[in-house]
């Protein structure tokens, strides 16, 4: 039984059922979602023992076998960590949201979207097939879009949702192209198989483009610089959504992708610098901008950006381990990956907690603006305690889990700073410095969260509601996370041994077989560089926090319009504006212009082909001689054609036109086509009559008052079209590639019993064409009939408007 | 179109129209072996009827020829498509035609071909469409 595949599908099934249950059930619909999520969490927990022994699980359901696309669920340490986060934090968030969202909201919709998202996210982390991974990847983008715009009545929600959709989907499509390139190189969609032959296609031309496209997908999803701009705007979503999607799960999808493809690309200089560099800069940029925020959720958004940058940079550093194949030297760099995975878990715990706390504050006092908050410590002591645990963990202060991962981050940064490859001897020293500076800012904004919200004067007049503790149900989920934050600090090795070390072998499949890359986390590592760095952070951070109002002038140095948001809006506006201009330029509604385009294209395409292939040469020596009758007829017809152009009245033009028609009939006679001549004569007569009938209704003949320029263009184009046609007609005579099949039809009397070959062809050999032509006539007749008989009378309503 | 008291036109029309109709029917029937056929025969027939309309006016001709021309279209189409479908009965591909020679008391040996039936279909459709178009436009004064 492919239980894993079913586990991925269960949230989707729940999402399908919830809207029906929502109407029927008397209990809160959130409990259904909660039980689904808890069941999945428990199910994934049951894999821990096996996975910690290095086992992996693989189940395949064929989806599109002819293209090698299978719904393959693969569970190893890395997938398990993310799977547990998704379901675990998911359960807590759902539990929290049961109390957070009022029952007046359309909860059915909310939990449907949330379940969709959970299923998509599980699919992303457990898919082995790149195509299926992409499918789930886009599903997370879509469900996230739906969740951000949950309060679709608000403009901010819609804008934020649109922004996140545009950015993440752009990255997703880039990633898809990267996947396809990898498929071209490796010949398989399966990530495991790609990893198993990693290194065999590093010389391929597509190797680097595929890497960059993949990273683009990962960076947009994980809100790395400069694609981080969607994340702060996504804070328009309900707070449980922010806690779940934008701190614990979706933004980790990009990080998961980087970790997953590290065995393929790790050891490459470009990969190292792209991931580490972008990660570090994002770390700094996010932390730097988080400090200036006045909205708690925006602050947390920037802090999420910053922390994701930190995790990303650690994965970048860890990828350096693959630079040395199978050597003991590389083990030291693998510790960065351990730190990354460790911080991945830690960040999910404390950031989920912090979002929930902010949600509680917002829910209880009706604002998230830190200028209006303050002094809540006595009124909301439990919330304060939880918030303090989360913030201090984020700042990297013992005894919380953030401290451990931050120390390991510094270790990694210092180690890589001393490495001598990837031109690190020149730039490597910057890495620990940037990391350290960013951590100081992290400390400052963590302090802001706690102290600005809970300490200081209590300003009740600025709040919408007087502060009080929330219902116990709302405190349970952040409480559990707070316990985890502290618990992981005291027992980090439980997590390390059972979850992270097995995940390490997912990131370093070859290395894990030759060397022991497990890491034992020690809470106390002696007085070394990392510890002094932390001390420096606390001291400098405190100073910066206390003097914030003096130096925050830094933020005004750059004008506000110089942001990436402005760039994004500018690009969007420009794209809309420019495309409108371009479209209006050529789609101007004049049929004349469209004909000019069509004919110009015809001239360029056909004439160009003629010149390009040299097919314009022709030979007329083999043609039949031209008789005097034909000369006369042609002369008459040319006269008629030229006269039409200069005709002063419509009647003249009609009559001249019928001269052409009868001239053609005469030609049919000369060229021995009696049936055609007969038909042409009668049809020409009838059309002339119809022209005259129409003429009766037409307005006065007016001289076309087109500007001279467009008349000249028309003249040139018509001459060119004529030339091209003539050349084609003359050129085709050269290409007599095979004999005519007309000799077959000469047997018409034996085959069809008719002496008239034309009629036999029309009525017997090729009667199908005739039948359809008769139907064309029918349609024309019906068309004229309905146009005239069924048109709306003046008093009637216009039929077209109905 | 119609002018009262146009005696020369009306008198000649009564003669010419029949010649035209006869020629049209000849074209239709002779099509298989000589120039002609359902299409041009149909056009010629419509020409003859139109001449009647021009000479005698719409009301008179409607009494003379109480034919709903629009109905001729589906009739013709059914005939044309029907000959095609009929070939299925004999387990041959769509629109397979056949012919044979038969001896009749008066005409002697005559060739009959199913392609002729098809041509009849074309003929009726053409007459129907042409008359529908022209009469609809003419009615819309």
Coordinates of C-alpha atoms in Angstrom, one line a residue, chain B residues 1-2 10 13-14 17 21 45-69 131 135:
Chain B
X1 CA -38.0 46.7 -60.9
X2 CA -41.6 46.2 -61.9
X10 CA -44.1 41.0 -70.5
X13 CA -40.7 37.4 -71.2
X14 CA -43.4 34.8 -71.5
X17 CA -38.6 32.6 -69.8
X21 CA -36.1 27.3 -68.3
X45 CA -33.3 28.5 -63.7
X46 CA -33.1 31.3 -61.1
X47 CA -32.3 33.7 -64.0
X48 CA -35.5 32.6 -65.7
X49 CA -37.6 33.0 -62.6
X50 CA -36.0 36.4 -62.0
X51 CA -37.0 37.5 -65.4
X52 CA -40.6 36.6 -64.6
X53 CA -40.4 38.7 -61.4
X54 CA -39.0 41.6 -63.3
X55 CA -41.6 41.5 -65.9
X56 CA -44.7 40.7 -63.8
X57 CA -43.9 41.9 -60.3
X58 CA -43.7 40.0 -57.1
X59 CA -47.4 39.5 -56.4
X60 CA -48.2 38.0 -59.8
X61 CA -45.3 35.6 -59.9
X62 CA -46.1 34.5 -56.4
X63 CA -49.5 33.4 -57.7
X64 CA -48.0 31.9 -60.8
X65 CA -45.2 30.0 -59.0
X66 CA -46.4 29.3 -55.4
X67 CA -43.0 27.9 -54.4
X68 CA -41.3 28.5 -51.2
X69 CA -37.7 28.8 -52.5
X131 CA -33.9 32.9 -55.1
X135 CA -36.0 37.9 -53.1

